[in-house]
PDB file of C-alpha atoms and ligand atoms in Angstrom:
ATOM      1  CA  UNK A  38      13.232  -3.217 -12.920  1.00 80.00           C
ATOM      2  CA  UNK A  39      15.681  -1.777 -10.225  1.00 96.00           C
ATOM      3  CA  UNK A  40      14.460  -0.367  -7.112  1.00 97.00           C
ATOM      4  CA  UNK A  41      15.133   3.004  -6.371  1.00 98.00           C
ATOM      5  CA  UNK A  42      17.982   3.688  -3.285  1.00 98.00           C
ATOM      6  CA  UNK A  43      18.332   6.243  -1.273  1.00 98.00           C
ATOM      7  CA  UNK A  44      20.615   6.539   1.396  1.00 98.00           C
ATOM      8  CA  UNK A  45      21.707   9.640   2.841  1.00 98.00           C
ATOM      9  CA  UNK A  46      25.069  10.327   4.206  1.00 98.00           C
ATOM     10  CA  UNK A  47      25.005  12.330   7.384  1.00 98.00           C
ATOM     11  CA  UNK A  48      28.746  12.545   7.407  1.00 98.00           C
ATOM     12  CA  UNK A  49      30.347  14.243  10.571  1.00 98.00           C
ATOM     13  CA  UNK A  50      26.881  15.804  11.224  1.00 98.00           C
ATOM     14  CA  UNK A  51      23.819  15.354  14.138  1.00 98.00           C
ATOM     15  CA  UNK A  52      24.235  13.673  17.790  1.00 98.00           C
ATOM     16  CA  UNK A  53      23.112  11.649  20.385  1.00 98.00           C
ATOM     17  CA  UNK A  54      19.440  13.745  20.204  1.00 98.00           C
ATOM     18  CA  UNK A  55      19.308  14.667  16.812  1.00 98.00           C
ATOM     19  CA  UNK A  56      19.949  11.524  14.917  1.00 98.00           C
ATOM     20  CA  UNK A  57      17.770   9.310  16.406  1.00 98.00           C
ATOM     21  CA  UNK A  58      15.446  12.319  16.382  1.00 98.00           C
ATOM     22  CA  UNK A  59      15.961  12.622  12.398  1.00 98.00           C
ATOM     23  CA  UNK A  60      15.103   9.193  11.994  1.00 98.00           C
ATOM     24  CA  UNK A  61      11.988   8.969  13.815  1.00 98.00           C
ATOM     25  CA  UNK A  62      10.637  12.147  11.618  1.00 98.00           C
ATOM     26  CA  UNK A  63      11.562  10.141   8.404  1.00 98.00           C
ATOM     27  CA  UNK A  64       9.812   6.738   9.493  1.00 97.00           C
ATOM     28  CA  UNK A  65       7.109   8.856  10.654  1.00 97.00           C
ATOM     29  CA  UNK A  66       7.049  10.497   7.100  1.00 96.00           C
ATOM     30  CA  UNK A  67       7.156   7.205   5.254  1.00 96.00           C
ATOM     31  CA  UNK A  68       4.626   5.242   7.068  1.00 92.00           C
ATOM     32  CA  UNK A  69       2.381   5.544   4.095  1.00 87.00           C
ATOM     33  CA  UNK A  70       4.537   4.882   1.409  1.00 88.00           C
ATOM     34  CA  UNK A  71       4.627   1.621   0.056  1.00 86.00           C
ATOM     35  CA  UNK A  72       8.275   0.028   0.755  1.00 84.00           C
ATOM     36  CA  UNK A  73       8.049  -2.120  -1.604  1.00 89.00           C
ATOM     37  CA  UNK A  74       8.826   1.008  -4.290  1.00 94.00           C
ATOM     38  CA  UNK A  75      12.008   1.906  -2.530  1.00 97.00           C
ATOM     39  CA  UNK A  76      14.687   1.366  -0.383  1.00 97.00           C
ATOM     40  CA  UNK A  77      16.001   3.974   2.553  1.00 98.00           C
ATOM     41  CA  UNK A  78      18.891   3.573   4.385  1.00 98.00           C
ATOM     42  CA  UNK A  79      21.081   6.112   6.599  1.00 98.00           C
ATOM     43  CA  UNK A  80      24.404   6.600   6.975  1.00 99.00           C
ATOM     44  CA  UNK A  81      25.055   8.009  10.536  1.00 98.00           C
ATOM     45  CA  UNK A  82      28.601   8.701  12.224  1.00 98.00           C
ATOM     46  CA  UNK A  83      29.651   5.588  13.818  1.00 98.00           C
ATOM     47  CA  UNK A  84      29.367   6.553  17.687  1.00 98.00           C
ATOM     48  CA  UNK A  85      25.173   7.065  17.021  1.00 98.00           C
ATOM     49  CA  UNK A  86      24.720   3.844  14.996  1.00 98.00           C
ATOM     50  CA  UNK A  87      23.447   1.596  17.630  1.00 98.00           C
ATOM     51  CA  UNK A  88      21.400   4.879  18.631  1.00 98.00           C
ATOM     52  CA  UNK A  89      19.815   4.948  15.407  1.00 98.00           C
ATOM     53  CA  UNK A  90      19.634   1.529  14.413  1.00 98.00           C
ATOM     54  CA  UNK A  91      17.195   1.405  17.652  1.00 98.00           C
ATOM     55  CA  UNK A  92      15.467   4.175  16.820  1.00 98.00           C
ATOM     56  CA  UNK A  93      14.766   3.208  12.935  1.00 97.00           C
ATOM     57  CA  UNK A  94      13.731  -0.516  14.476  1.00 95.00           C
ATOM     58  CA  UNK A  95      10.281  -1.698  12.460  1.00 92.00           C
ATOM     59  CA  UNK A  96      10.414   1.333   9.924  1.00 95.00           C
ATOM     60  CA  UNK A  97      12.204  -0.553   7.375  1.00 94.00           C
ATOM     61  CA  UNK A  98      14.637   1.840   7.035  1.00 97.00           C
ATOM     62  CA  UNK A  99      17.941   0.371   6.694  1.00 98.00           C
ATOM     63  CA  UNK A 100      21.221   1.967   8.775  1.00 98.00           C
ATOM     64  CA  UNK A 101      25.193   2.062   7.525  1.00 98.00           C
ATOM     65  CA  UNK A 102      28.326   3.155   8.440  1.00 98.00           C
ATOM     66  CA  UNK A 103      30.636   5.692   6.830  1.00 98.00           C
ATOM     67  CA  UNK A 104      34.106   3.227   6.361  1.00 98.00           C
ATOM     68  CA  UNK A 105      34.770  -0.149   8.098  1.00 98.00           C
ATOM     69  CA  UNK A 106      38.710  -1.497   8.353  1.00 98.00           C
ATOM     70  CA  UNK A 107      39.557  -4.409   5.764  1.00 98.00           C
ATOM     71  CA  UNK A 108      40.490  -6.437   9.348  1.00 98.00           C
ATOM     72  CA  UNK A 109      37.986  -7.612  11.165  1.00 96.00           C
ATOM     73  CA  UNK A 110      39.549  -7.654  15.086  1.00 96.00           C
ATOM     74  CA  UNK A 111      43.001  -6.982  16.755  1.00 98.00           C
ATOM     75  CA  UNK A 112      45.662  -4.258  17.536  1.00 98.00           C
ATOM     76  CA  UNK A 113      43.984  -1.497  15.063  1.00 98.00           C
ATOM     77  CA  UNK A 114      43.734   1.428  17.623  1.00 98.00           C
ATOM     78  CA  UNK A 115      40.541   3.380  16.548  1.00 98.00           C
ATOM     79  CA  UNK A 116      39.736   1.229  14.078  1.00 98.00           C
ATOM     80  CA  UNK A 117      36.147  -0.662  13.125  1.00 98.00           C
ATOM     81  CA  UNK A 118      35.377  -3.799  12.053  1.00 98.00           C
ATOM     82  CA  UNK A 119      32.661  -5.187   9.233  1.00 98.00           C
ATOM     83  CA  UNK A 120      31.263  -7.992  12.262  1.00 98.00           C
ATOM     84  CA  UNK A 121      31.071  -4.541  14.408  1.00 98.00           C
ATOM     85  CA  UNK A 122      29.101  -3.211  11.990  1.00 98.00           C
ATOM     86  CA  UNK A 123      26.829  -5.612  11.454  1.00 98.00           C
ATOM     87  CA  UNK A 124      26.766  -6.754  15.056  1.00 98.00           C
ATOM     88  CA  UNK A 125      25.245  -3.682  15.631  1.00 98.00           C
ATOM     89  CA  UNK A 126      22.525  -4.332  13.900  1.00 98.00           C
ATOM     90  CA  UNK A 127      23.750  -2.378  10.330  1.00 98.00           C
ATOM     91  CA  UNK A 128      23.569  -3.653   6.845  1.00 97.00           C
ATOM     92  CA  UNK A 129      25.586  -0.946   4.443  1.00 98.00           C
ATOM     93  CA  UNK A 130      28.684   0.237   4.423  1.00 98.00           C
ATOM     94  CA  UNK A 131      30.302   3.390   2.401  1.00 98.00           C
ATOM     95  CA  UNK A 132      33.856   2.482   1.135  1.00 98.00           C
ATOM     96  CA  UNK A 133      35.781   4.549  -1.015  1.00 98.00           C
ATOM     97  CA  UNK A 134      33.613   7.781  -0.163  1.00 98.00           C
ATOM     98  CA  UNK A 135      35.473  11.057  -2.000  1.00 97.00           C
ATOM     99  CA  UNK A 136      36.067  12.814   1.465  1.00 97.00           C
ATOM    100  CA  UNK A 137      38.105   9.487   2.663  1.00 98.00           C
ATOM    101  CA  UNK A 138      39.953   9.027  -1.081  1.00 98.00           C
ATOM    102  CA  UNK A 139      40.579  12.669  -0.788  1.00 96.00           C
ATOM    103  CA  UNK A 140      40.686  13.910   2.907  1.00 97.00           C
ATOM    104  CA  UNK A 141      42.122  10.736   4.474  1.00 96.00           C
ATOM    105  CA  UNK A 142      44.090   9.890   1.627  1.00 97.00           C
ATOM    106  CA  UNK A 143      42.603   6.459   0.888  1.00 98.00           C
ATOM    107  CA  UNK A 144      43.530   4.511  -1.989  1.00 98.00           C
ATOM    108  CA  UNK A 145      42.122   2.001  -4.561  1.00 98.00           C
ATOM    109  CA  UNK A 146      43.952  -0.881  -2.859  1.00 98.00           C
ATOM    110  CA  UNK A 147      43.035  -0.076   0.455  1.00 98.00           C
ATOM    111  CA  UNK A 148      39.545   0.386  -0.723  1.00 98.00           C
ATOM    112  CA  UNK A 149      39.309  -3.131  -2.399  1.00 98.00           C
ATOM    113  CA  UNK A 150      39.988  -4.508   0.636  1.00 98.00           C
ATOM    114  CA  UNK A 151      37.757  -2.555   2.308  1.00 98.00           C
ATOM    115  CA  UNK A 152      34.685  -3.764  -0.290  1.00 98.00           C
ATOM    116  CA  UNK A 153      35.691  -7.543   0.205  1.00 98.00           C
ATOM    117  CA  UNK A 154      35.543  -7.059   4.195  1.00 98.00           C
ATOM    118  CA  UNK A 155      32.517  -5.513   3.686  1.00 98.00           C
ATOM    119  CA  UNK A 156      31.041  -8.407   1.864  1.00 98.00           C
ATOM    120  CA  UNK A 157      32.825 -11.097   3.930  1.00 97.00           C
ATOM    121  CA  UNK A 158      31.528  -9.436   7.149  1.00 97.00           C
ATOM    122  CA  UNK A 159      27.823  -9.877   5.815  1.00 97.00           C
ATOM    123  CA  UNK A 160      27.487  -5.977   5.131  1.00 98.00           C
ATOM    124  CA  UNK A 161      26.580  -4.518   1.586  1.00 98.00           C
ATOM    125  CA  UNK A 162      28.959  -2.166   0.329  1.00 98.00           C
ATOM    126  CA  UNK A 163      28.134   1.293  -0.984  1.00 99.00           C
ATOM    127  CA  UNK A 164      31.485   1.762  -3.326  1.00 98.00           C
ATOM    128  CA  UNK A 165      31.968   5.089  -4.240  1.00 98.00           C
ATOM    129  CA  UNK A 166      33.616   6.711  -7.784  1.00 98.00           C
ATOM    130  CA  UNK A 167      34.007  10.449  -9.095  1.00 98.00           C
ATOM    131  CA  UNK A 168      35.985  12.194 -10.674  1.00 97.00           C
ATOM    132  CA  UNK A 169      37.726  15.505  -9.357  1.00 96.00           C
ATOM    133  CA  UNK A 170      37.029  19.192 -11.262  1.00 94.00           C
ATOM    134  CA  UNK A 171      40.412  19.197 -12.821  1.00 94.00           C
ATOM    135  CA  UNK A 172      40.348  15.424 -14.366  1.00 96.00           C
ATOM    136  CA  UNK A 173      36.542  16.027 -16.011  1.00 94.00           C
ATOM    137  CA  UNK A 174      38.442  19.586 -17.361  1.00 92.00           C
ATOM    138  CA  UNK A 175      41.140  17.296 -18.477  1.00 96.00           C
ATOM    139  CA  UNK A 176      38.370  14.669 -20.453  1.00 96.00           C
ATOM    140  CA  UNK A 177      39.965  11.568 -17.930  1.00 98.00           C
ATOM    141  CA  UNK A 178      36.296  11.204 -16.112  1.00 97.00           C
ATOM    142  CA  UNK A 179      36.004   7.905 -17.860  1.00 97.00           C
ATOM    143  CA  UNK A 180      39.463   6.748 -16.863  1.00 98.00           C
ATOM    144  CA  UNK A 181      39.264   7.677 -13.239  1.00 98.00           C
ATOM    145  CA  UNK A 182      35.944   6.470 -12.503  1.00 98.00           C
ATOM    146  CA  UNK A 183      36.915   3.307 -14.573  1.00 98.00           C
ATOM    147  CA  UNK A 184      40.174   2.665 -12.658  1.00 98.00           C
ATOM    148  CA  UNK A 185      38.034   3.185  -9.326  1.00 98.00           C
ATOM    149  CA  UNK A 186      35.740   0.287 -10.570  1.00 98.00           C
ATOM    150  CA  UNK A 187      38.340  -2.172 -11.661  1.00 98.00           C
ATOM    151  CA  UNK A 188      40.355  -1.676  -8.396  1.00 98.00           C
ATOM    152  CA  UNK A 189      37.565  -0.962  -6.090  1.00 98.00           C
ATOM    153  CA  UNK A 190      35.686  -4.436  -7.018  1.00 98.00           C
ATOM    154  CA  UNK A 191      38.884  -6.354  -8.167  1.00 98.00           C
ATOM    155  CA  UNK A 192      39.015 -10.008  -7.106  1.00 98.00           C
ATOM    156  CA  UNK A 193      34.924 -10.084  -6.539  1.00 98.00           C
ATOM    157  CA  UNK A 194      33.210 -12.984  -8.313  1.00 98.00           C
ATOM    158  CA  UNK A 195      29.771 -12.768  -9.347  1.00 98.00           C
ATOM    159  CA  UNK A 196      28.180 -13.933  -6.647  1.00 98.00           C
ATOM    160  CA  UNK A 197      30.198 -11.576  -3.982  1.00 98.00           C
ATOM    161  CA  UNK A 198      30.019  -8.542  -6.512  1.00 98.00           C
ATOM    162  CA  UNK A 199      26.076  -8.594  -6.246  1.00 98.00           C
ATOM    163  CA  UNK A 200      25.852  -7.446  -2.568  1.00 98.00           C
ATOM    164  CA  UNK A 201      27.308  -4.149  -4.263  1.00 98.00           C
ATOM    165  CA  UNK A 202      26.006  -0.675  -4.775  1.00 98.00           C
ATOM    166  CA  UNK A 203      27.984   1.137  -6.978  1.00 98.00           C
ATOM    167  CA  UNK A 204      27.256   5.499  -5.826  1.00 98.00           C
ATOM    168  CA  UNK A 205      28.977   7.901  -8.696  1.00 98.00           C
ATOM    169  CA  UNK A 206      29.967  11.159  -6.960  1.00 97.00           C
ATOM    170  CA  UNK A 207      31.463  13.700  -9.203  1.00 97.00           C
ATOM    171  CA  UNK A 208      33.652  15.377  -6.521  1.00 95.00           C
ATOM    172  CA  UNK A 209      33.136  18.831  -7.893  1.00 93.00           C
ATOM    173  CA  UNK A 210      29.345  18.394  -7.375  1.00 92.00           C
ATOM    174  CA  UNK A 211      29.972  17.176  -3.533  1.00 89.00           C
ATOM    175  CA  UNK A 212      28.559  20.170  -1.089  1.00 85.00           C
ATOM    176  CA  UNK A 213      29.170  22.870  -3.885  1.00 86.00           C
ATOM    177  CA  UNK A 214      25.389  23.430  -4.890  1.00 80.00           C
ATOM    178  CA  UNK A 215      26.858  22.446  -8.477  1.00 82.00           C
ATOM    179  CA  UNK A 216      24.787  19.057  -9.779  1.00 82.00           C
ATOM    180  CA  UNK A 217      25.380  17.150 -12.304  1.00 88.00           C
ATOM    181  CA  UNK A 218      23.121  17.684 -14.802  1.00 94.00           C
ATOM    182  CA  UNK A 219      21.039  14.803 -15.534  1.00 96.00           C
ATOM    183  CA  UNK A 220      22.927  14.188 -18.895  1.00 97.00           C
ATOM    184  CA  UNK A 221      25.566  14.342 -17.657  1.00 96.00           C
ATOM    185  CA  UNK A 222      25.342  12.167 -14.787  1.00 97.00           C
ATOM    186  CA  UNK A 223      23.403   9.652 -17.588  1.00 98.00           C
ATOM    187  CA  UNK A 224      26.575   9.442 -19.573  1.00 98.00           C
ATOM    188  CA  UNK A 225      28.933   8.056 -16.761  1.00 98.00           C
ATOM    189  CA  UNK A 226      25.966   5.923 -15.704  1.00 98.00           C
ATOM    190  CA  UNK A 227      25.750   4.520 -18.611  1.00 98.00           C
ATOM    191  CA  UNK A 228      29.539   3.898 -18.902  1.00 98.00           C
ATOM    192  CA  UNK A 229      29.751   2.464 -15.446  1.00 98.00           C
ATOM    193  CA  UNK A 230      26.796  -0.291 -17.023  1.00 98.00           C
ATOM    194  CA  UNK A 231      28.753  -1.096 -19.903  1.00 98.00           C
ATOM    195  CA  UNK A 232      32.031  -1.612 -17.733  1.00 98.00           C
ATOM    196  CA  UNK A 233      30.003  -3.743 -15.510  1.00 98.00           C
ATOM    197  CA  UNK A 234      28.709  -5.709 -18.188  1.00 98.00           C
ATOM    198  CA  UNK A 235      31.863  -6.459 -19.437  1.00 98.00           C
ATOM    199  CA  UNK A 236      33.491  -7.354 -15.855  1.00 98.00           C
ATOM    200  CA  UNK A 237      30.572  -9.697 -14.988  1.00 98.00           C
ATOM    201  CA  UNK A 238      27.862 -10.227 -17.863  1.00 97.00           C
ATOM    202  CA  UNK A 239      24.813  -7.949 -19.375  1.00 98.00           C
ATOM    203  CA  UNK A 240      22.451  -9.679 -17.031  1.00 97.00           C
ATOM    204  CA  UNK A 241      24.135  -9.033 -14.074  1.00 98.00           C
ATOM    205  CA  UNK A 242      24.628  -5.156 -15.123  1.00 98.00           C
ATOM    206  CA  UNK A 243      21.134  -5.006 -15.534  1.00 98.00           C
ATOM    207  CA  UNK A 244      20.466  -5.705 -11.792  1.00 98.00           C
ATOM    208  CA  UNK A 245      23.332  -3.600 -10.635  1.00 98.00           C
ATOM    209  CA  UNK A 246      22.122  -0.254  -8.869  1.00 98.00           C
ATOM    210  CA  UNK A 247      24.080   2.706  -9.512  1.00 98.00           C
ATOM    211  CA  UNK A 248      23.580   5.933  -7.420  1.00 98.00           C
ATOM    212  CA  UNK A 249      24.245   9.483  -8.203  1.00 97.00           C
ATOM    213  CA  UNK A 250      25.153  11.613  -5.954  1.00 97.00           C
ATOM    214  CA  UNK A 251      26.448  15.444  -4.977  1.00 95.00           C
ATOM    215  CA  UNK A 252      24.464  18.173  -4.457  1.00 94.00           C
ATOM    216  CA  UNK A 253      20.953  16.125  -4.710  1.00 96.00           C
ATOM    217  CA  UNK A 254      18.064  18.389  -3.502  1.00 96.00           C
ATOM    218  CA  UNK A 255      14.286  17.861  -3.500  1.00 97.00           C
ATOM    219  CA  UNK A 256      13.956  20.094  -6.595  1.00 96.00           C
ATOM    220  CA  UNK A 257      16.349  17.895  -8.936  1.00 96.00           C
ATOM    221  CA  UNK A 258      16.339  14.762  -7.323  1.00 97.00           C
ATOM    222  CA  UNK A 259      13.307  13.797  -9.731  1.00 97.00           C
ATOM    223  CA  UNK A 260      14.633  14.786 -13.302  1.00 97.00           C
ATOM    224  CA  UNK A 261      18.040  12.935 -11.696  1.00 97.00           C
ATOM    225  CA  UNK A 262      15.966   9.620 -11.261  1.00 97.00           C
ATOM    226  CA  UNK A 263      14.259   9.954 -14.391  1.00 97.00           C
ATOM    227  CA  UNK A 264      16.741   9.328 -16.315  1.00 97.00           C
ATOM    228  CA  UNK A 265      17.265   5.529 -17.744  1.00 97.00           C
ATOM    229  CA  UNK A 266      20.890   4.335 -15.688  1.00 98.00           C
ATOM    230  CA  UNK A 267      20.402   6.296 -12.053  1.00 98.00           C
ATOM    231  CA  UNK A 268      18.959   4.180  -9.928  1.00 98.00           C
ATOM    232  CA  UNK A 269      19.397   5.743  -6.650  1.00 98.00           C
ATOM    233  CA  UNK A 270      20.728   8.613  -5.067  1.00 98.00           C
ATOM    234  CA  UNK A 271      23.721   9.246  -2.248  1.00 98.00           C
ATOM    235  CA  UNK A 272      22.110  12.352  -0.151  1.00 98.00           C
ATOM    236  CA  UNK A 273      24.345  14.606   1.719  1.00 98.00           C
ATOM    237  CA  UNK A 274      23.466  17.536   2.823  1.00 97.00           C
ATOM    238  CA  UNK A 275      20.135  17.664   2.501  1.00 98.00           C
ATOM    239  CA  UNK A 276      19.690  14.300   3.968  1.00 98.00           C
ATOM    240  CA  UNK A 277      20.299  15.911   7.330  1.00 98.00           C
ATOM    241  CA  UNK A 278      16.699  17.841   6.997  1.00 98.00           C
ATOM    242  CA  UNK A 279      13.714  15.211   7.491  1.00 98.00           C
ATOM    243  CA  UNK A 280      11.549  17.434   5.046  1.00 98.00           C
ATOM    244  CA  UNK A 281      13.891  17.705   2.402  1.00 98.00           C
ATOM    245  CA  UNK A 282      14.930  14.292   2.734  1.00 98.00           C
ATOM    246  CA  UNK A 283      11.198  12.384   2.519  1.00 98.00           C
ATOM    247  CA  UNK A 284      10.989  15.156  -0.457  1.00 98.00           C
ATOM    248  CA  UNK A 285      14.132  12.979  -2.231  1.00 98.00           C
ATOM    249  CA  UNK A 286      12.530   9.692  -1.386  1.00 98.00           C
ATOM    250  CA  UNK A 287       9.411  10.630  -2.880  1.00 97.00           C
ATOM    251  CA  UNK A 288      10.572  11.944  -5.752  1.00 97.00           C
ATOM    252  CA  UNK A 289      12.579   9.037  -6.781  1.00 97.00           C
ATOM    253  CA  UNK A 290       9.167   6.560  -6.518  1.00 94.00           C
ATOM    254  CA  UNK A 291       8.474   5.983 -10.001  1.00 86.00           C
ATOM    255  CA  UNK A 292       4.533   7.114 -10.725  1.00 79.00           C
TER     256      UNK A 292
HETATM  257  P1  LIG B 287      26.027  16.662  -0.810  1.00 86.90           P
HETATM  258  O1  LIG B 287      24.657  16.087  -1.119  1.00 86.90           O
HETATM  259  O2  LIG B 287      26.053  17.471   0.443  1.00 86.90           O
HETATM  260  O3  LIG B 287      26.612  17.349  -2.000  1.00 86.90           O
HETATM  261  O4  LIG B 287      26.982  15.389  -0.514  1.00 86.90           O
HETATM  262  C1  LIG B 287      27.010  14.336  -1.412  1.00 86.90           C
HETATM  263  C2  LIG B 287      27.764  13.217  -0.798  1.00 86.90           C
HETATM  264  O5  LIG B 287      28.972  13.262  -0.648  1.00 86.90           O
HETATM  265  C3  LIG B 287      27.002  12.035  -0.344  1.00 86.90           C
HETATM  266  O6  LIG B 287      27.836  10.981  -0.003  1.00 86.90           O
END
């Protein structure tokens, strides 16, 4: 069986008091659970990682970044590296996150080489797919988050492809209140299994863990994880709350 993950994305959100402050409420919150039922990680800005990463030290919680570069050192003025990363004592990374495909303007090429930095740098990759409100009105959700798969994990091998987390993110769901239902987030789970089967083998798509995420809350986040092909979730906004978030993380333990 897959264990649950839950990561939560504090995008451009806390600082130098209130991260590692947010953390220390959520290890305190999951001292009694049993980790071997889940897996937490968060996903602070970049200038409070080492911050965090210190203050989540023997909680088991795990800490990523939002976006590494696809080079790893050199003349890449404000950019950061995968080695950073993980010299800083962080194992995930986000690449291909819907605010960076559509706020930055990142593409699937540069995303691809994003994911094999990732992997080559000794971080696990959180690649993230969605569709936007007018392609799912247009019936192309299939096709986008499809083409986001192919290109975002082209050129991995088996063995390379299994450090990833695959996080489906309608983009109309993303900070808009507006979940996907569970159905309907099923469906393109289920999809994204199939396609993964057939890029690697049935076996492999088995193990793969697939997160939904956009607009997760305490009150859905169960009926979300209930359902057969989500096997995690991608928090946003209500990862930034240490109640609501140990709510999610709970509710995603299977009984
Ligand atoms: P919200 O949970 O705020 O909708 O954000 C989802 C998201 O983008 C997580 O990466």
């Amino acid at each position: 069986m897959r264990k649950p993950f839950i990561a939560g994305n504090w995008k451009m959100n806390t600082d130098s008091h209130s991260g590692p402050a947010l953390v220390k409420a959520l290890a305190a919150g999951l001292a009694n659970i049993d980790r071997g039922k889940v897996d937490v990680a968060v996903i602070p800005p970049f200038v409070y990682l080492a911050q965090v990463v210190n203050a989540a030290r023997a909680s088991g919680i795990s800490v990523g970044s939002q976006d590494i570069y696809f080079e790893q050192k050199g003349a890449f003025t404000g950019e950061i590296s995968s080695n950073m990363i993980k010299d800083v004592g962080c194992n995930y990374c986000l690449c291909g996150h819907s605010e960076r495909r559509h706020v930055i303007g990142e593409g699937d090429e540069l995303i691809n080489k994003k994911v094999h930095a990732a992997i080559n740098g000794g971080l696990l990759p959180i690649l993230c797919v969605g569709e936007l409100l007018e392609e799912r009105q247009a019936g192309k959700t299939e096709e986008v988050v499809e083409r986001h798969i192919r290109k975002g994990m082209a050129g991995l091998n088996a063995e390379k492809a299994e450090a990833v987390t695959l996080a489906y993110e309608p983009v109309w769901a993303i900070g808009t209140g507006k979940t996907a239902t569970p159905q309907q987030a099923q469906e393109v789970h289920a999809m994204i299994r199939g396609l993964i089967a057939e890029l690697y083998d049935k076996s492999f798509a088995d193990d793969m863990r697939i997160q939904y995420g956009g607009s997760v809350k305490p009150d859905n986040a169960a009926e979300l994880m209930q359902k057969e092909d989500i096997d995690g979730l991608l928090v946003g906004g209500a990862s930034l709350k240490a109640d609501d978030f140990l709510a999610i993380i709970k509710a995603s333990i299977p009984a």
